[in-house]
GROMACS .gro file of C-alpha atoms in nm:
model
  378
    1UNK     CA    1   0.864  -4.395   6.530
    2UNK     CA    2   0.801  -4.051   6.445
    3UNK     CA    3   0.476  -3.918   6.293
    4UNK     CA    4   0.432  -3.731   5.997
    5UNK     CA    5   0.168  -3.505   5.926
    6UNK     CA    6   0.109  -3.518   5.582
    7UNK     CA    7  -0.248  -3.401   5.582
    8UNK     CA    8  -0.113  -3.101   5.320
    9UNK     CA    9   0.063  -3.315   5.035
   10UNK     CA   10  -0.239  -3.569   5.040
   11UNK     CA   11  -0.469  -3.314   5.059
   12UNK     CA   12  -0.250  -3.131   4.715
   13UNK     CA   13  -0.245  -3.471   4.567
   14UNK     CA   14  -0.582  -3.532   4.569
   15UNK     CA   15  -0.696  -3.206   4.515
   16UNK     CA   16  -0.449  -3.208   4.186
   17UNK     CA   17  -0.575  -3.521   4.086
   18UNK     CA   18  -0.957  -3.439   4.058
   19UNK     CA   19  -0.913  -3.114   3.896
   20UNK     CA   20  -1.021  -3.148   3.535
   21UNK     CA   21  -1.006  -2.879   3.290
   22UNK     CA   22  -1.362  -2.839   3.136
   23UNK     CA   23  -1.376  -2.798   2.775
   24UNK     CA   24  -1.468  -2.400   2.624
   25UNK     CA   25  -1.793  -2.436   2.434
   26UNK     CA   26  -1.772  -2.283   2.128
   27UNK     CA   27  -2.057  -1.997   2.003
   28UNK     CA   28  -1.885  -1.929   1.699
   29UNK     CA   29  -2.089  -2.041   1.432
   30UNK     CA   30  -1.834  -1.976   1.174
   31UNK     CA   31  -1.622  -2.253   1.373
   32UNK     CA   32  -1.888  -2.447   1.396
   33UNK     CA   33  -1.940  -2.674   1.100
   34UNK     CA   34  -1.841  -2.952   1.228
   35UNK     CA   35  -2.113  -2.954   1.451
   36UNK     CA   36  -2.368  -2.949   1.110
   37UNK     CA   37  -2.190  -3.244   0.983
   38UNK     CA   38  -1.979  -3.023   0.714
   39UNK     CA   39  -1.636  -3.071   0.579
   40UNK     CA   40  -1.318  -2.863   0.671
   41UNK     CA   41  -1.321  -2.881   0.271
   42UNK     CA   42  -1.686  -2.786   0.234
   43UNK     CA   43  -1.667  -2.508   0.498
   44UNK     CA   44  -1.342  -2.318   0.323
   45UNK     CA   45  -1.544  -2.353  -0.028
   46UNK     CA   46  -1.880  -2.187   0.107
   47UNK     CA   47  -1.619  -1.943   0.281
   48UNK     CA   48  -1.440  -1.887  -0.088
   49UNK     CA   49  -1.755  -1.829  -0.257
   50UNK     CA   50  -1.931  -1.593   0.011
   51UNK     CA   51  -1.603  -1.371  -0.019
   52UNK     CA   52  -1.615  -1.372  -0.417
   53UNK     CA   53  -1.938  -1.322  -0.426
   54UNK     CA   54  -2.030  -1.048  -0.210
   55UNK     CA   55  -1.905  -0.789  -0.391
   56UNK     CA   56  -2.093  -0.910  -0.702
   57UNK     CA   57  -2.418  -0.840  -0.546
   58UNK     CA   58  -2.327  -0.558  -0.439
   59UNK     CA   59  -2.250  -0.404  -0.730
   60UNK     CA   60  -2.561  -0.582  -0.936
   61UNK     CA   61  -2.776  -0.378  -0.660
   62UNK     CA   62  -2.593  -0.053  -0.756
   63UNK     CA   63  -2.661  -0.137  -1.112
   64UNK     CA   64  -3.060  -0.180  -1.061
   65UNK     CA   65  -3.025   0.196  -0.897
   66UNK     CA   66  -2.757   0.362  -1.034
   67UNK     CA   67  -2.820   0.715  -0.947
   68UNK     CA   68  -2.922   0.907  -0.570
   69UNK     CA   69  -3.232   1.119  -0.582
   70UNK     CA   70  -3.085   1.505  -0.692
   71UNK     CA   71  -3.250   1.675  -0.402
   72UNK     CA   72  -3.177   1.590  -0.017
   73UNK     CA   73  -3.355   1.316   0.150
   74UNK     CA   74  -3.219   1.257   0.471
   75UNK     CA   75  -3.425   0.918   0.520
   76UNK     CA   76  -3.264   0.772   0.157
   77UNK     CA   77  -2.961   0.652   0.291
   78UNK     CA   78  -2.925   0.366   0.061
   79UNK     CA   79  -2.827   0.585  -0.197
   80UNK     CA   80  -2.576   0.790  -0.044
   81UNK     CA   81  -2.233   0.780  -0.129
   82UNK     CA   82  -2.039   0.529   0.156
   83UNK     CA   83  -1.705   0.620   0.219
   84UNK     CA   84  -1.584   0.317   0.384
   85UNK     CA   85  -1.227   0.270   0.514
   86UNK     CA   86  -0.876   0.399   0.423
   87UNK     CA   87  -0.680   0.098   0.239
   88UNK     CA   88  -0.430  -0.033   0.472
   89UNK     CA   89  -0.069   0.158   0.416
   90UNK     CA   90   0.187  -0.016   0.249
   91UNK     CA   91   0.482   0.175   0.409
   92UNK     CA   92   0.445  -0.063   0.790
   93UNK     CA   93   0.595  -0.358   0.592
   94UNK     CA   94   0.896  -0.121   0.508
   95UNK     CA   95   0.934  -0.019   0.919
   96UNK     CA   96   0.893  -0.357   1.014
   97UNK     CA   97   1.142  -0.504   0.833
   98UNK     CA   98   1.387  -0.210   0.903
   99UNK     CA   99   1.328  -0.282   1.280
  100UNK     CA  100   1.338  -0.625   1.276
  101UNK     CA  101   1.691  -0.639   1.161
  102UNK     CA  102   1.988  -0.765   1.325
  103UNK     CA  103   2.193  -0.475   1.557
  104UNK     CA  104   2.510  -0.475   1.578
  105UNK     CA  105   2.686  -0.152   1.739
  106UNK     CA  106   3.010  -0.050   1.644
  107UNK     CA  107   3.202  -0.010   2.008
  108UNK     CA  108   3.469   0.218   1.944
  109UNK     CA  109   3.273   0.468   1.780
  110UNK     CA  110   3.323   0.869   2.000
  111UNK     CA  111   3.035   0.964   2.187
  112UNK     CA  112   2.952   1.354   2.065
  113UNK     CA  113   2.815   1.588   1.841
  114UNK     CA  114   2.703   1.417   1.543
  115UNK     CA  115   2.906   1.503   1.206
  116UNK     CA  116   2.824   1.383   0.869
  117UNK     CA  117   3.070   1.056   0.835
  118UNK     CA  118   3.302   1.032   0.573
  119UNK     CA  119   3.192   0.787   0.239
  120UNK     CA  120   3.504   0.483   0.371
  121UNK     CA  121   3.278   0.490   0.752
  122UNK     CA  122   2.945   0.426   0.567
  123UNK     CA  123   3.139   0.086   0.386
  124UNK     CA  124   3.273   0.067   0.699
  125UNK     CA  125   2.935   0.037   0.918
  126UNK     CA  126   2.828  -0.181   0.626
  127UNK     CA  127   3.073  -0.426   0.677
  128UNK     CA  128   3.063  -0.437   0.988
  129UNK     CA  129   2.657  -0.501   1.003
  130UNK     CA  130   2.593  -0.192   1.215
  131UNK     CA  131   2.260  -0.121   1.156
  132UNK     CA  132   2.238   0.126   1.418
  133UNK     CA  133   2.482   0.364   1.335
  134UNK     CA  134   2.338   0.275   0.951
  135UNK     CA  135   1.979   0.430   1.083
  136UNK     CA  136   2.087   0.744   1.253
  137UNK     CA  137   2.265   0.788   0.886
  138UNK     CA  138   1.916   0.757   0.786
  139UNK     CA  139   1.778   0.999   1.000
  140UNK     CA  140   2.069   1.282   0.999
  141UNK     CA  141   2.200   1.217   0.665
  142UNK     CA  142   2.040   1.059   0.437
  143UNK     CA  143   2.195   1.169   0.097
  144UNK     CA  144   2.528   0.982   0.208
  145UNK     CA  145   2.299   0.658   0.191
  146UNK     CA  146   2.240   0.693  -0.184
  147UNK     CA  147   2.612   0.884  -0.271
  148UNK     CA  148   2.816   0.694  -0.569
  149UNK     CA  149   3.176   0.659  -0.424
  150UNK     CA  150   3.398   0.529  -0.714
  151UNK     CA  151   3.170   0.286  -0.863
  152UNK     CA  152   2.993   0.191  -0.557
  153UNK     CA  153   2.691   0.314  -0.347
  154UNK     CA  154   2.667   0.163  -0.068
  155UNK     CA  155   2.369  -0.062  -0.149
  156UNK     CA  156   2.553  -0.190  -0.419
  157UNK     CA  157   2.815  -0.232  -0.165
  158UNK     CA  158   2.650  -0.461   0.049
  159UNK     CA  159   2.497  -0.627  -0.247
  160UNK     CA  160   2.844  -0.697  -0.358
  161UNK     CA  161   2.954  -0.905  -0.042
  162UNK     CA  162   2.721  -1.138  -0.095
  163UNK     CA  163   2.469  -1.360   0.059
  164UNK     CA  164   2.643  -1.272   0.428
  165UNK     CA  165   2.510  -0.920   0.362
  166UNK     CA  166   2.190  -0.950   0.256
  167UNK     CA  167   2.023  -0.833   0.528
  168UNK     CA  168   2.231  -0.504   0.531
  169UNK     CA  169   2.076  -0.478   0.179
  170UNK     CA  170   1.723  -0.520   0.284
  171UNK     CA  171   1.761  -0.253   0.575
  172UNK     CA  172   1.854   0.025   0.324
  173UNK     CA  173   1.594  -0.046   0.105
  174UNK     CA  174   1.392   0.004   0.397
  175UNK     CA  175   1.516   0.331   0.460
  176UNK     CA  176   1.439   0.417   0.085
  177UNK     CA  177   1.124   0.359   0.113
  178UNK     CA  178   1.036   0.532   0.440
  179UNK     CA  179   1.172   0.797   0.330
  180UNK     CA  180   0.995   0.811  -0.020
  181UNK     CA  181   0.680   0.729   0.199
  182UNK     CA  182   0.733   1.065   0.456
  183UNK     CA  183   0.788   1.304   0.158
  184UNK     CA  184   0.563   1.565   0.166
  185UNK     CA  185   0.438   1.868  -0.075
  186UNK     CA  186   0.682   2.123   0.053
  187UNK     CA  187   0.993   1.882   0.023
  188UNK     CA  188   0.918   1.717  -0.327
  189UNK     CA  189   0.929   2.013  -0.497
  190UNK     CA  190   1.263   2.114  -0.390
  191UNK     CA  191   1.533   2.075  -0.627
  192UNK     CA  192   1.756   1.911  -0.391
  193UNK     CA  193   1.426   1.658  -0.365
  194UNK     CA  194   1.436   1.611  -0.713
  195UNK     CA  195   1.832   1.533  -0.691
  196UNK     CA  196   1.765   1.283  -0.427
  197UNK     CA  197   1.477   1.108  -0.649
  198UNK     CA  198   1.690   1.043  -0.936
  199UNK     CA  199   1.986   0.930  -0.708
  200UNK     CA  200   1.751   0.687  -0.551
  201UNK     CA  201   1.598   0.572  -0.891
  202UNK     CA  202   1.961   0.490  -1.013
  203UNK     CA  203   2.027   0.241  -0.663
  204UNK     CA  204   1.686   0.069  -0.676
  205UNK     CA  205   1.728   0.009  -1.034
  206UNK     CA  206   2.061  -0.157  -0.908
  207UNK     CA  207   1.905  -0.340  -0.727
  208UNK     CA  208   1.652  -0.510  -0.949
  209UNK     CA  209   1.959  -0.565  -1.195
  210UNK     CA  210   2.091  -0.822  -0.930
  211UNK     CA  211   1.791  -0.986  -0.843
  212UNK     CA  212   1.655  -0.865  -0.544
  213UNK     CA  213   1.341  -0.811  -0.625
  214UNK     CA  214   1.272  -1.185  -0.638
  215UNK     CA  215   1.306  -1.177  -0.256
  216UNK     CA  216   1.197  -0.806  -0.165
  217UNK     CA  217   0.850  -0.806  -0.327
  218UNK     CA  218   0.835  -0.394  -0.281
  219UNK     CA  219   1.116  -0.368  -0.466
  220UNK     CA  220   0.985  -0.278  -0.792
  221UNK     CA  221   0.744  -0.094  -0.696
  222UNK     CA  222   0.907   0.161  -0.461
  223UNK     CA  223   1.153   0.154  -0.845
  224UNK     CA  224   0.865   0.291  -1.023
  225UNK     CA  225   0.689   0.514  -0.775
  226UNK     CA  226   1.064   0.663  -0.751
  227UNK     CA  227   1.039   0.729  -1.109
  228UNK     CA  228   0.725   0.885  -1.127
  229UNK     CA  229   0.851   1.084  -0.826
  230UNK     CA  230   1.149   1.192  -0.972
  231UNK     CA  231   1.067   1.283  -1.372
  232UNK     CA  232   0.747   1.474  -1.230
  233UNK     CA  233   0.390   1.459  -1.267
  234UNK     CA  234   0.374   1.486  -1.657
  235UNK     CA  235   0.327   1.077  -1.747
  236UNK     CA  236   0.042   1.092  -1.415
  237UNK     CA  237  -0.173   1.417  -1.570
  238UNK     CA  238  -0.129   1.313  -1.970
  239UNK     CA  239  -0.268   0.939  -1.840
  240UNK     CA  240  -0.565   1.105  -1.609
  241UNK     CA  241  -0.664   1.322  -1.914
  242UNK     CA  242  -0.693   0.998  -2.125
  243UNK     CA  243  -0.868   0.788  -1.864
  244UNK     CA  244  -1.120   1.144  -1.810
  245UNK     CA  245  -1.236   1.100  -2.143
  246UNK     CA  246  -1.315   0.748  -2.120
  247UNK     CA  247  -1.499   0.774  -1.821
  248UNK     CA  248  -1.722   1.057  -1.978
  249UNK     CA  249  -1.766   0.792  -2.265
  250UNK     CA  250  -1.955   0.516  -2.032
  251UNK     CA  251  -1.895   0.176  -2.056
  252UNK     CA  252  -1.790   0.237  -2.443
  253UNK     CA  253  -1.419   0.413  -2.322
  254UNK     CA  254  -1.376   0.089  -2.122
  255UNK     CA  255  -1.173   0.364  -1.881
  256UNK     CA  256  -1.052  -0.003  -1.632
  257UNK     CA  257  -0.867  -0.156  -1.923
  258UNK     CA  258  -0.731   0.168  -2.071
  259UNK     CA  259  -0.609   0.262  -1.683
  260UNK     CA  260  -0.493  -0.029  -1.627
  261UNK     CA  261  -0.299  -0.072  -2.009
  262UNK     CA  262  -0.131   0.231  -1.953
  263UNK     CA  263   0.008   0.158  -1.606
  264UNK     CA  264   0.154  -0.182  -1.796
  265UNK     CA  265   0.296   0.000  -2.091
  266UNK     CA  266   0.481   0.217  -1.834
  267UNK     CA  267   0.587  -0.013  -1.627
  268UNK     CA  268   0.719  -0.234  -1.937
  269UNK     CA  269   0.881   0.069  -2.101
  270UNK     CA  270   1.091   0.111  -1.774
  271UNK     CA  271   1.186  -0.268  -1.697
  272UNK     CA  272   1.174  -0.431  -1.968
  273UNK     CA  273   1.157  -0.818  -1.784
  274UNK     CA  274   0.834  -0.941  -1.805
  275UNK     CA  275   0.890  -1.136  -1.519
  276UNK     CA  276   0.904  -0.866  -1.319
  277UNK     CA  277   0.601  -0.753  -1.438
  278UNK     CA  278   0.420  -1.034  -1.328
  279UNK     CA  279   0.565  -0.942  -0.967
  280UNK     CA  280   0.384  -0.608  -1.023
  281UNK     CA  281   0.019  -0.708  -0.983
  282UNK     CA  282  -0.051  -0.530  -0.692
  283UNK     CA  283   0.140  -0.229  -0.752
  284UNK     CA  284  -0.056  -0.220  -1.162
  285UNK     CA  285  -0.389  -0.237  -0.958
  286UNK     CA  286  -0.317  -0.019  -0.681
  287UNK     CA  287  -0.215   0.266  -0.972
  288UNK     CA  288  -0.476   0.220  -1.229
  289UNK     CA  289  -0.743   0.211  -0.949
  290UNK     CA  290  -0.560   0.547  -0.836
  291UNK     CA  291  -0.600   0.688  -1.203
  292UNK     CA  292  -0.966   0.599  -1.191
  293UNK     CA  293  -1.058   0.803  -0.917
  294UNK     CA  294  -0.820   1.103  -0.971
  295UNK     CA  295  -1.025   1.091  -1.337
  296UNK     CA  296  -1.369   1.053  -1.212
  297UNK     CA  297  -1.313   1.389  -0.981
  298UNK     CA  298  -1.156   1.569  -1.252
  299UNK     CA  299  -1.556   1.496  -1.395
  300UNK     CA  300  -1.623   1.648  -1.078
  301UNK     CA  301  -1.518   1.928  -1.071
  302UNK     CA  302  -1.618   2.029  -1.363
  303UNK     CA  303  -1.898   2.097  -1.129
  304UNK     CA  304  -1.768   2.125  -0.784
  305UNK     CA  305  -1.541   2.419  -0.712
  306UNK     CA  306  -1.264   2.286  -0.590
  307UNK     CA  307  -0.858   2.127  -0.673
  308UNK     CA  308  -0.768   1.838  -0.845
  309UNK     CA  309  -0.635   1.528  -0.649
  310UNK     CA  310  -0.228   1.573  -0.615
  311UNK     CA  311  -0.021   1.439  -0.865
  312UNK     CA  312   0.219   1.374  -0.589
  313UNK     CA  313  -0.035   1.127  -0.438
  314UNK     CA  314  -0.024   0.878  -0.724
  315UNK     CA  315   0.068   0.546  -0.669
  316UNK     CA  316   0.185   0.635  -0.285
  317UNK     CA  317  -0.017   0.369  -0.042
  318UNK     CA  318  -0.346   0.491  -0.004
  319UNK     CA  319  -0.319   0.852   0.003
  320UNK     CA  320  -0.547   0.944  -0.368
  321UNK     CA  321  -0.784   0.711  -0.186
  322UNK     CA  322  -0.822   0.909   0.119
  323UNK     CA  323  -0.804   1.218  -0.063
  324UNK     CA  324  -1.110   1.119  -0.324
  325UNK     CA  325  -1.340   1.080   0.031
  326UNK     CA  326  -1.213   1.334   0.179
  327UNK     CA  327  -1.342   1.516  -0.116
  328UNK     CA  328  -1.639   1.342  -0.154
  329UNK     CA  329  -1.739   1.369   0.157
  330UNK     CA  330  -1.684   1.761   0.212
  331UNK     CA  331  -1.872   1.812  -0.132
  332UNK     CA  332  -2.157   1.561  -0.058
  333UNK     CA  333  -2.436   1.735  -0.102
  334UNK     CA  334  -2.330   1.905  -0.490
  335UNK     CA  335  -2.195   1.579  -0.538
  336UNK     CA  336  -2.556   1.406  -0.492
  337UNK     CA  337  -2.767   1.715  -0.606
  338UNK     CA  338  -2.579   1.862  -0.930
  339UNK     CA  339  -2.337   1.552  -1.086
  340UNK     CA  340  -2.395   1.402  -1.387
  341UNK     CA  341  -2.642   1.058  -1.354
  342UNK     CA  342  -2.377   0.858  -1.505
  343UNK     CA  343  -2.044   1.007  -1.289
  344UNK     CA  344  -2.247   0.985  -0.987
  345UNK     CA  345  -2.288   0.616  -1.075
  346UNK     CA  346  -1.930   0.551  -1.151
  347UNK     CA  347  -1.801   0.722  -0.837
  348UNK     CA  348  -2.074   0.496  -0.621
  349UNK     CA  349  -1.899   0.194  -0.801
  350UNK     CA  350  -1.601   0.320  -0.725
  351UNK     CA  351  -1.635   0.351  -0.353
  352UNK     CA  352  -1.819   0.072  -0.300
  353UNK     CA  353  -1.543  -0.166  -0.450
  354UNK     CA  354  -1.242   0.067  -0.322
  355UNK     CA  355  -1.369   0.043   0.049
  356UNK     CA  356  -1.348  -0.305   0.061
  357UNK     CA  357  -1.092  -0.441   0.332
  358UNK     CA  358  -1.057  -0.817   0.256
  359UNK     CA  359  -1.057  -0.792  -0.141
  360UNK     CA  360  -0.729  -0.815  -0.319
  361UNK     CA  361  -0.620  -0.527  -0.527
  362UNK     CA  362  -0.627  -0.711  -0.849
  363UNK     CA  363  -0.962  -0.841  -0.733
  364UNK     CA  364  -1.113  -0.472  -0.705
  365UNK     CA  365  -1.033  -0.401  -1.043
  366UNK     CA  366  -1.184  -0.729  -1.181
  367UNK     CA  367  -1.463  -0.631  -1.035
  368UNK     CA  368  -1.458  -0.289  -1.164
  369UNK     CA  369  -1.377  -0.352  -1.512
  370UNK     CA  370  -1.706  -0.564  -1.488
  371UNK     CA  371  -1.932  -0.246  -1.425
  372UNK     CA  372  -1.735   0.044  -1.608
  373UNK     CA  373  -1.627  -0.145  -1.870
  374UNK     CA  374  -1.956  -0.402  -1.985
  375UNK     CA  375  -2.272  -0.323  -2.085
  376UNK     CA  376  -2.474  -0.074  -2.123
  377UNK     CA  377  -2.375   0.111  -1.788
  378UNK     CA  378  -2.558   0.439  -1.725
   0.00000   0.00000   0.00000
């Protein structure tokens, strides 16, 4: 009989066998509640109220010492203004969902120089789902995207074939937006710009009209900043005038609710669904927390020698928010040393509740409406 040597299998058998995998202790105490005896319930509730309240204090604190010492003290850093973060950009959920699409590529399509296609091989390429050839539209062309061709664009063209096309309709609203989102000083004042703008206002508004903003929550939004855009800064500079004078008035002017009226009244004036307001809440707090601060620095520079915040800014993911430190921060000192007590107040309320990361928008302005808005303020 033959013999075996099966010294290695045992050996793997065995040695597979009395392997266990030893359990990861956890050292996160914020995982760890179990461990106390608490509730998955209980937990999440003192999680909710830590979150909601935090701010709160904050703010009570700021209250208690509303205004920095006017001369430099470079061991008072408590009462220096904090700058905090930049608010997370809006415009990455428009890429994303442009390059998560479907691809489809159009085979028979000549390899060359690139020429600007004719209106029929846009409907074409829509059709056909190819996103690709859609895109370098996009990048090479981009007026053909929004150009009425009997009494279609070709959004309104995909929209039209229905629920099979969808996606085709999502992608160039994507493109809308990035491109609204990449326009810059030079370009927006150009009167081809301005052409674009209105063009663009005319298909998003299309757009709302057959319900897509119930699915595409940006929708309505990227329709209003397009407006703005496109009539010019005259609705953003009459607003920060008003909201100026009712942050010079203290708490009395209630400038939260009259910032964050007029955004409403706009944005009703323009729609005219209320249910589409009610989409808006983001977008409403995002703007009237924008009109607060380009206000509170027209205060400042009544003092500070220096430019209003853009007009072309507003209401354009977080780029009045970046500007205001920016500002802030290369004007510190004055800012500290010659400002009124009561603006230097509001703008330290201001940053502290704009900075915040993991408060909602309509949160922040809750929260400011309960300081520039009640009581006796400063």
């Amino acid at each position: 009989m033959p013999h075996f040597n099966n010294f290695l299998v045992i050996d793997g058998i065995l040695d597979s066998s009395t392997r266990r995998t030893r359990r990861r202790v956890n050292s996160d105490p914020s995982t760890s509640g179990s461990g106390l005896g608490l509730t998955p319930k209980f937990t999440a509730f003192i999680q909710r109220e830590a979150e909601r309240g935090a701010p709160s204090a904050i703010l009570r604190q700021l209250r208690r010492s509303p205004s920095p010492p006017s001369h430099d003290d470079d061991d008072d850093d408590e009462h220096s203004v904090d700058f905090g973060h930049p608010r997370r950009s809006s415009s990455m959920a428009s890429q994303s969902s442009t390059e998560s699409s479907p691809v489809k590529a159009t085979p028979n399509r000549a390899l060359g120089p690139w020429r600007d296609p004719q209106p029929f091989e846009v409907f074409r390429a829509i059709e056909r789902k190819d996103i690709m050839y859609l895109m370098e539209v996009r990048d090479r062309a981009f007026h053909l995207l929004l150009r009425k061709t009997g009494d279609a664009t070709p959004l309104l063209h995909a929209m039209r074939i229905g629920q099979s096309h969808r996606e085709v309709a999502m992608v160039l609203l994507g493109a809308f937006s990035r491109w609204i989102n990449h326009l810059d000083e030079v370009e927006i004042r150009k009167p081809k710009t301005k052409a674009l703008l209105k063009a663009l206002r005319t298909n998003l508004k299309l757009a709302i009209d057959y319900g897509l903003a119930k699915s595409q929550s940006d929708l309505t939004a990227s329709f209003l900043q397009t407006l703005i855009m496109s009539e010019g800064d005259k609705w953003v500079l009459n607003v920060v005038a008003n909201i100026t004078i009712a942050l010079r008035s203290g708490t009395s002017g209630e400038p939260v609710k009259a910032a964050d009226s007029a955004v409403r009244k706009f944005a009703t004036r323009e729609l005219g669904r209320a249910e589409l307001i009610a989409s808006l809440e983001d977008y409403v707090a995002n703007a009237t927390i924008d009109l607060l601060m380009m206000a509170a620095w027209n205060l400042a520079i009544e003092t500070v020698n220096d430019e209003p915040l853009p007009t072309y800014y507003f209401a354009r993911d977080d780029r009045i928010y970046k500007a205001f430190k920016d500002k802030l921060d290369t004007h510190k000192d004055i800012v500290r040393q010659k400002l009124g007590r009561r603006l230097r107040w509001q703008i330290r309320v201001l940053t502290t509740v704009v900075e915040g990361r993991s408060t909602t928008y309509r949160r922040k302005v809750e929260l400011l409406a309960g300081e520039l808005d009640v009581g006796e303020g400063v």
